[in-house]
Coordinates of C-alpha atoms in Angstrom, one line a residue:
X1 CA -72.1 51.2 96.3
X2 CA -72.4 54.8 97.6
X3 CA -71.4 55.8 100.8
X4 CA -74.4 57.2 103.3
X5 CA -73.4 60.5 105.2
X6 CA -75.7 61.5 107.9
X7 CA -78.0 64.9 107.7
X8 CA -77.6 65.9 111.7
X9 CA -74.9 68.3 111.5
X10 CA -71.9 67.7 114.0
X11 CA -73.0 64.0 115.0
X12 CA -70.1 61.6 114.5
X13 CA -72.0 58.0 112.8
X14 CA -69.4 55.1 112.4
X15 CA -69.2 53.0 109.1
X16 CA -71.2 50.0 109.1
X17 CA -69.5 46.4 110.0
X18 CA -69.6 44.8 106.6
X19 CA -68.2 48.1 105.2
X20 CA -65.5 48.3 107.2
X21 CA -65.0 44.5 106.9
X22 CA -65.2 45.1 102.9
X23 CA -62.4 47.7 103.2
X24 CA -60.1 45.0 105.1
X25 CA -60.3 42.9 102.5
X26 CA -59.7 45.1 100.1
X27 CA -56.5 46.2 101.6
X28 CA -55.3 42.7 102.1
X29 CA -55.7 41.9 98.6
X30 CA -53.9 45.3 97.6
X31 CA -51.2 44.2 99.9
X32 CA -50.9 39.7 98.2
X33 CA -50.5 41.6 95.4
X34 CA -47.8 43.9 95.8
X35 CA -46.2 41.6 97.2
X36 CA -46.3 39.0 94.3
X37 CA -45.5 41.3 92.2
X38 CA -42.1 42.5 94.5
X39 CA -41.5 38.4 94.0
X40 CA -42.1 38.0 90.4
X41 CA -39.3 41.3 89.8
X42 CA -36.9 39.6 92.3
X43 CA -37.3 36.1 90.6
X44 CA -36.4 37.5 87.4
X45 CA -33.3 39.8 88.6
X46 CA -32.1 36.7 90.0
X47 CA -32.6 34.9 86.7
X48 CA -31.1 38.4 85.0
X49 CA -27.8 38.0 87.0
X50 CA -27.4 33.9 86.0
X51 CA -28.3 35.4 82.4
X52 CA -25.4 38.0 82.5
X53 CA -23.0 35.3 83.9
X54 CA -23.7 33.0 81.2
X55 CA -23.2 35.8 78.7
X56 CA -20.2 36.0 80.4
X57 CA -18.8 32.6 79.8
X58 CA -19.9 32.2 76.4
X59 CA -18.0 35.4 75.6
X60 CA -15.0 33.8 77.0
X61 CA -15.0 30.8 74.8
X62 CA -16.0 32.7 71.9
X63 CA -12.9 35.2 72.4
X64 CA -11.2 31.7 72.9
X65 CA -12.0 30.6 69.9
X66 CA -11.6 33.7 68.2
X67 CA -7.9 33.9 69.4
X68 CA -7.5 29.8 68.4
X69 CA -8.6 30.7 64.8
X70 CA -6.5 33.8 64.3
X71 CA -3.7 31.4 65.4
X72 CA -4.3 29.1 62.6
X73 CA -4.7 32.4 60.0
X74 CA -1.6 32.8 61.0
X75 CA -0.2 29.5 60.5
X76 CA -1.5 28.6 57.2
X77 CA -0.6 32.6 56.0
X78 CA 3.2 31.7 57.1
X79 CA 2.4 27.5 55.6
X80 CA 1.6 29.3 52.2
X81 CA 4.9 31.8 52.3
X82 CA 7.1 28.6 52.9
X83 CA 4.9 26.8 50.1
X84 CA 5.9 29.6 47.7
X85 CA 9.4 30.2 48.7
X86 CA 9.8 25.6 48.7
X87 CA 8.7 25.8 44.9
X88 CA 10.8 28.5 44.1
X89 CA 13.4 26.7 45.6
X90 CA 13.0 23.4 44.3
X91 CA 12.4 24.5 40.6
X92 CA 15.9 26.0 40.7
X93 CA 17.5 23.1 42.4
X94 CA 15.6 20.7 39.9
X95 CA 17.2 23.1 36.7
X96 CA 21.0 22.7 38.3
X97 CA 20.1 19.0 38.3
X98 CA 19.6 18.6 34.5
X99 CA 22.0 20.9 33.9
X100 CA 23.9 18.6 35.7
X101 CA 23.1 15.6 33.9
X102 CA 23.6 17.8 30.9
X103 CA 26.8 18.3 31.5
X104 CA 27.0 21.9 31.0
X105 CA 25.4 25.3 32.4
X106 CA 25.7 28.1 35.0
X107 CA 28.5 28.9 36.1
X108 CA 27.3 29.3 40.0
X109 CA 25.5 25.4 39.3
X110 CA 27.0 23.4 42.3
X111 CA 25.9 20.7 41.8
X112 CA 27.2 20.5 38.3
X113 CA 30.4 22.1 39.6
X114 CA 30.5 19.2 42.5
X115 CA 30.0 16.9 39.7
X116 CA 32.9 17.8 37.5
X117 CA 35.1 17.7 40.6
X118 CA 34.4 13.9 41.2
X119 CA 34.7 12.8 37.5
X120 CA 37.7 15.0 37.1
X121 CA 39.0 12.8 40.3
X122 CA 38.2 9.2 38.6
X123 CA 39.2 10.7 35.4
X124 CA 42.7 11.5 37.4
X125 CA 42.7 7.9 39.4
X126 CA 42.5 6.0 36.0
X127 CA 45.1 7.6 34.7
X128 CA 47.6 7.5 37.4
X129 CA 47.1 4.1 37.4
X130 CA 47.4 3.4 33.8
X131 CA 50.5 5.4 34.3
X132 CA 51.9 3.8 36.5
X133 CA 51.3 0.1 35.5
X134 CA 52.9 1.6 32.0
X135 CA 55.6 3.1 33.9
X136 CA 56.0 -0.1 36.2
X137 CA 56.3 -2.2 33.5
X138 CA 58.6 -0.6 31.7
X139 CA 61.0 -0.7 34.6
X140 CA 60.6 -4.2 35.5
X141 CA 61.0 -5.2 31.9
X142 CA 64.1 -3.0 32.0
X143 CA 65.1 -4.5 35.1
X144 CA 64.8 -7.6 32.9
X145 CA 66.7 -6.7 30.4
X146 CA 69.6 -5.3 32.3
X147 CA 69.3 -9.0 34.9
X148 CA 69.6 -11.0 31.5
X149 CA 72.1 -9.2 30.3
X150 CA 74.3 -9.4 33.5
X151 CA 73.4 -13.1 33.5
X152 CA 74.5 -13.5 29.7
X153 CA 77.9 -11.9 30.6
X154 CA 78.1 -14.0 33.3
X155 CA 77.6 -17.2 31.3
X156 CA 80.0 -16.0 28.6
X157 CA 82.9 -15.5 31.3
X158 CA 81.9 -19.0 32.8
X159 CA 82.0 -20.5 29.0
X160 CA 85.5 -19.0 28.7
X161 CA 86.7 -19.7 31.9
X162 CA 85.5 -23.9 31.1
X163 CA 87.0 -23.8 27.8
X164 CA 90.7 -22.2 28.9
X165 CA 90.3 -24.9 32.5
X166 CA 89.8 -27.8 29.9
X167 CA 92.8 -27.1 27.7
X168 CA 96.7 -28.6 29.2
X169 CA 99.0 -26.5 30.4
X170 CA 100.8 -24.9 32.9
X171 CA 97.4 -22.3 33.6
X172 CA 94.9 -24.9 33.7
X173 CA 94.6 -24.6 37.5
X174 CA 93.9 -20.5 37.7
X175 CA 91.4 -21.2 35.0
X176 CA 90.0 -23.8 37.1
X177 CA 89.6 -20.8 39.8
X178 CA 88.5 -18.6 37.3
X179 CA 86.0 -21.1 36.1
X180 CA 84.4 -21.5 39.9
X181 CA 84.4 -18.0 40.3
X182 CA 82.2 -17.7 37.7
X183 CA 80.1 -20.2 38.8
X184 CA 80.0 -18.6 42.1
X185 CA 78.5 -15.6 40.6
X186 CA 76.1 -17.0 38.5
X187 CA 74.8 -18.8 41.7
X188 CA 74.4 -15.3 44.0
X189 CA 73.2 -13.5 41.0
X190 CA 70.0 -16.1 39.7
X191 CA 70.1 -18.5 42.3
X192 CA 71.2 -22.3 43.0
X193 CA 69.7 -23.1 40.2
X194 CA 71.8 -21.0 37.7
X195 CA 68.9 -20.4 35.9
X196 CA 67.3 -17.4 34.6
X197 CA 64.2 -16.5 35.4
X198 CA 61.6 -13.4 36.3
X199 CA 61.1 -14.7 40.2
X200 CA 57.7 -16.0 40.2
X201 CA 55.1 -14.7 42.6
X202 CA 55.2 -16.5 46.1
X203 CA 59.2 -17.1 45.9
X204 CA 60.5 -15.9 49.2
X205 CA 63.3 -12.9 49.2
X206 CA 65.3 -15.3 52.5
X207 CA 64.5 -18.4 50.2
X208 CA 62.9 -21.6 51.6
X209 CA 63.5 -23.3 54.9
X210 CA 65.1 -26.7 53.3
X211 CA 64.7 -24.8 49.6
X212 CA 67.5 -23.7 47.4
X213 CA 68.1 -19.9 47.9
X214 CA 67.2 -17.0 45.4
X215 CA 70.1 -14.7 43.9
X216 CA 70.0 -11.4 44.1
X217 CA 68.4 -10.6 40.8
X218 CA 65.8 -12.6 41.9
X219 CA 65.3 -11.0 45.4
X220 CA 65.4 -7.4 43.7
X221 CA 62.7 -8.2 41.3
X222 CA 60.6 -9.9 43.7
X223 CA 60.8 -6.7 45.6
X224 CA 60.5 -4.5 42.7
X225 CA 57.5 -6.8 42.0
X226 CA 55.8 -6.5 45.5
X227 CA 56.1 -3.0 45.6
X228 CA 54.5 -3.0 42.1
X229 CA 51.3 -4.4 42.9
X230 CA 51.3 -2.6 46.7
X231 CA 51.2 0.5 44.5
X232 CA 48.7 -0.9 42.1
X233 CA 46.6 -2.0 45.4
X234 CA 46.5 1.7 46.8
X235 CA 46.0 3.2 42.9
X236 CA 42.8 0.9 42.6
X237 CA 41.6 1.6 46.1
X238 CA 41.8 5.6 45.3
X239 CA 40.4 4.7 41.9
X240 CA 37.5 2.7 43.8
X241 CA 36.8 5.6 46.5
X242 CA 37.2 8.2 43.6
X243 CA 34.0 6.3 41.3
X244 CA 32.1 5.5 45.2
X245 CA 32.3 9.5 45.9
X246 CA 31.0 10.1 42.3
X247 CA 28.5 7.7 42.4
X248 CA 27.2 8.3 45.8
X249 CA 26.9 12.1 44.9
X250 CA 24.7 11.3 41.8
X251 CA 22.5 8.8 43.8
X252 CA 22.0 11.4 46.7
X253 CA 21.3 13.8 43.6
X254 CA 18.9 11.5 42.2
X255 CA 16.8 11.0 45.2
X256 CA 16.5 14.6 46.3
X257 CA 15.7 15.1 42.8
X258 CA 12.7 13.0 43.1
X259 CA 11.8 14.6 46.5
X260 CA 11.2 17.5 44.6
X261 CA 9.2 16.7 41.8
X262 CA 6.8 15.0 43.9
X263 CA 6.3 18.4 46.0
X264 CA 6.2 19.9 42.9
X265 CA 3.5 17.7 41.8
X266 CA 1.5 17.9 45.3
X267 CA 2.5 21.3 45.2
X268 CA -1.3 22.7 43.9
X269 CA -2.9 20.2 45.9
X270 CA -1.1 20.9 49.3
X271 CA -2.1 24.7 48.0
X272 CA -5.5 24.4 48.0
X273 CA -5.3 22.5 51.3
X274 CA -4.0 25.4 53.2
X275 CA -5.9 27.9 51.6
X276 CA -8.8 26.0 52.7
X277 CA -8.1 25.7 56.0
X278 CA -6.9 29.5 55.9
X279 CA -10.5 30.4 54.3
X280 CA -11.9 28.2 57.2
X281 CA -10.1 30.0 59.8
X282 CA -11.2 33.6 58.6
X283 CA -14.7 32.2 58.3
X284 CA -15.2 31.2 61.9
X285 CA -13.3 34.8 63.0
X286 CA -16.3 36.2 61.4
X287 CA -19.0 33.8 62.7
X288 CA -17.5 34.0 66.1
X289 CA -17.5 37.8 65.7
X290 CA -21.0 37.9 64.9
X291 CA -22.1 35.4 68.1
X292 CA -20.2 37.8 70.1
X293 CA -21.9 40.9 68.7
X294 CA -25.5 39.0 69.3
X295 CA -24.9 38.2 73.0
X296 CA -23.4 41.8 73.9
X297 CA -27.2 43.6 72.2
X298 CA -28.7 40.8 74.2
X299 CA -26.4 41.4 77.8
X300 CA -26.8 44.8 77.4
X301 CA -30.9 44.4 77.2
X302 CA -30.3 42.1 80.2
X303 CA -27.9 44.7 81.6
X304 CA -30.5 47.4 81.7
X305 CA -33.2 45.2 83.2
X306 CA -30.9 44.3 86.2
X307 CA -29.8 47.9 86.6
X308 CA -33.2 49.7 86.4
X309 CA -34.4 47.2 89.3
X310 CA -31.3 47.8 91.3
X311 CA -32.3 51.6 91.2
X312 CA -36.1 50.7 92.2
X313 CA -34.6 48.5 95.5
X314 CA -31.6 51.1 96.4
X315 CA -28.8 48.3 95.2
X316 CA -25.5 48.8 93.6
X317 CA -25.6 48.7 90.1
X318 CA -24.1 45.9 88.6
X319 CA -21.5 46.9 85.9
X320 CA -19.9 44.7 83.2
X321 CA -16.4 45.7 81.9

């Protein structure tokens, strides 16, 4: 509708009521409608800022998990070095073992080395005591001989003495002496017996409360004797602990043998494993990566938004380091 402008030059005429009242309304519509609009930019920089924050935190766990998974790279790359140097390790150990077995090979094999050592002590242990039960038997059976042939001159000398104290005469009665003298002798020499023998096992050296008493023969090879077999005793025991040490070492050889070919059978397995994981860990670097690349376009979009209103209002801008 067109506005009427009097033709009476220099008379003032005033708008109409329902013009003016139509330019009221108009205002106070302009007006409900700014001010919506002020609402509907402040709503949304509101819901810009909790946005941003958001970003934020999911930024945080994402560098979280980007740290986490570098970790395990890491950890599997250094799991894979130890694999490596382990096989290495354990095919070397597991050659010195045959070799072992073998009997022959490197010179710098310690095991086989370690090996020779305890048969050579066993080899050694047998023969000192088959040495010594030779050399022991020889000098009982000497001592023996030389007993039985004190104890035959003995026996003569008594014989003699019998036959000279049985004959008439004015010497009968020294002969008689002689005769006991030799008895006497017999009697220190085999015992009260008078008889000869090789002192059984279990006779006592002091003799028998109530017994008949052993002669010195017997008591010095019943002493030979136990001194014998106490030397036979500690010959087997080093002969025992000689064959434990060598045995021992070849069972402990044996079961850290087995130990290794069984990681050396799980070794491609345990291989793949941890490159797996390794190939896992690289994989979610990159798809971590690539979330956080998304949501810094997207927070700088967001960024922009929230600045550009802060400039409209007169606001600080809001920064993100």
């Amino acid at each position: 509708m067109a506005l009427n402008i009097s033709s009476d030059a220099g008379k003032t005429t005033n708008p109409p009521t329902w013009l003016r009242w139509l330019v009221g309304i108009t205002s106070l519509g302009t007006s409900e409608i700014e001010y919506s609009r002020r609402d509907r930019e402040h709503n949304a920089y509101l819901e810009d800022l909790e946005l941003l924050q958001s970003y934020e935190t999911e930024l945080n766990n994402i560098q979280a998990g980007i740290i986490s998974s570098k970790n395990d790279v890491f950890y599997y790359e250094g799991l894979l070095e130890d694999l490596d140097r382990d096989k290495a390790k354990s095919e070397e150990w597991l050659e010195d073992y045959r070799q072992m077995l073998a009997g022959e090979g490197d010179d710098d094999n310690l095991l086989l080395q370690q090996d020779r050592i305890n048969q050579q002590n066993v080899d050694n242990a047998e023969n000192d005591l088959a040495a010594y039960k030779d050399s022991s038997a020889l000098e009982l059976d000497s001592l023996i001989r030389s007993g039985f042939s004190e104890y035959t001159s003995q026996r003569n000398d008594q014989a003699m003495a019998n036959i000279y104290a049985s004959a008439s005469g004015s010497v009968v009665g020294s002969y008689n002496s002689a005769a006991r003298r030799s008895r006497n002798a017999i009697r220190a020499f085999v015992g009260d017996d008078m008889k000869f023998n090789e002192a059984p096992d279990g006779t006592s050296i002091q003799g028998r409360a109530g017994g008949e008493m052993i002669g010195s023969y017997a008591k010095m090879l019943l002493s030979s004797r136990t001194t014998v077999r106490n030397n036979i005793a500690k010959l087997n025991t080093s002969l025992a602990t000689a064959k434990l040490a060598y045995d021992s070492f070849r069972d402990e050889a044996a079961d850290v043998a087995e130990e290794n070919e069984q990681f050396l059978e799980d070794y491609d397995k345990t291989r793949a494993n941890y490159e797996m994981n390794l190939s896992w860990a690289y994989s979610n670097i990159s798809s971590l990566q690539n979330s956080a690349n998304k949501l810094l376009a997207d927070k700088d979009s967001v960024l922009a938004d929230v600045n550009k209103y802060e400039k409209s209002t007169n606001k600080d801008l809001t920064t993100w380091d």
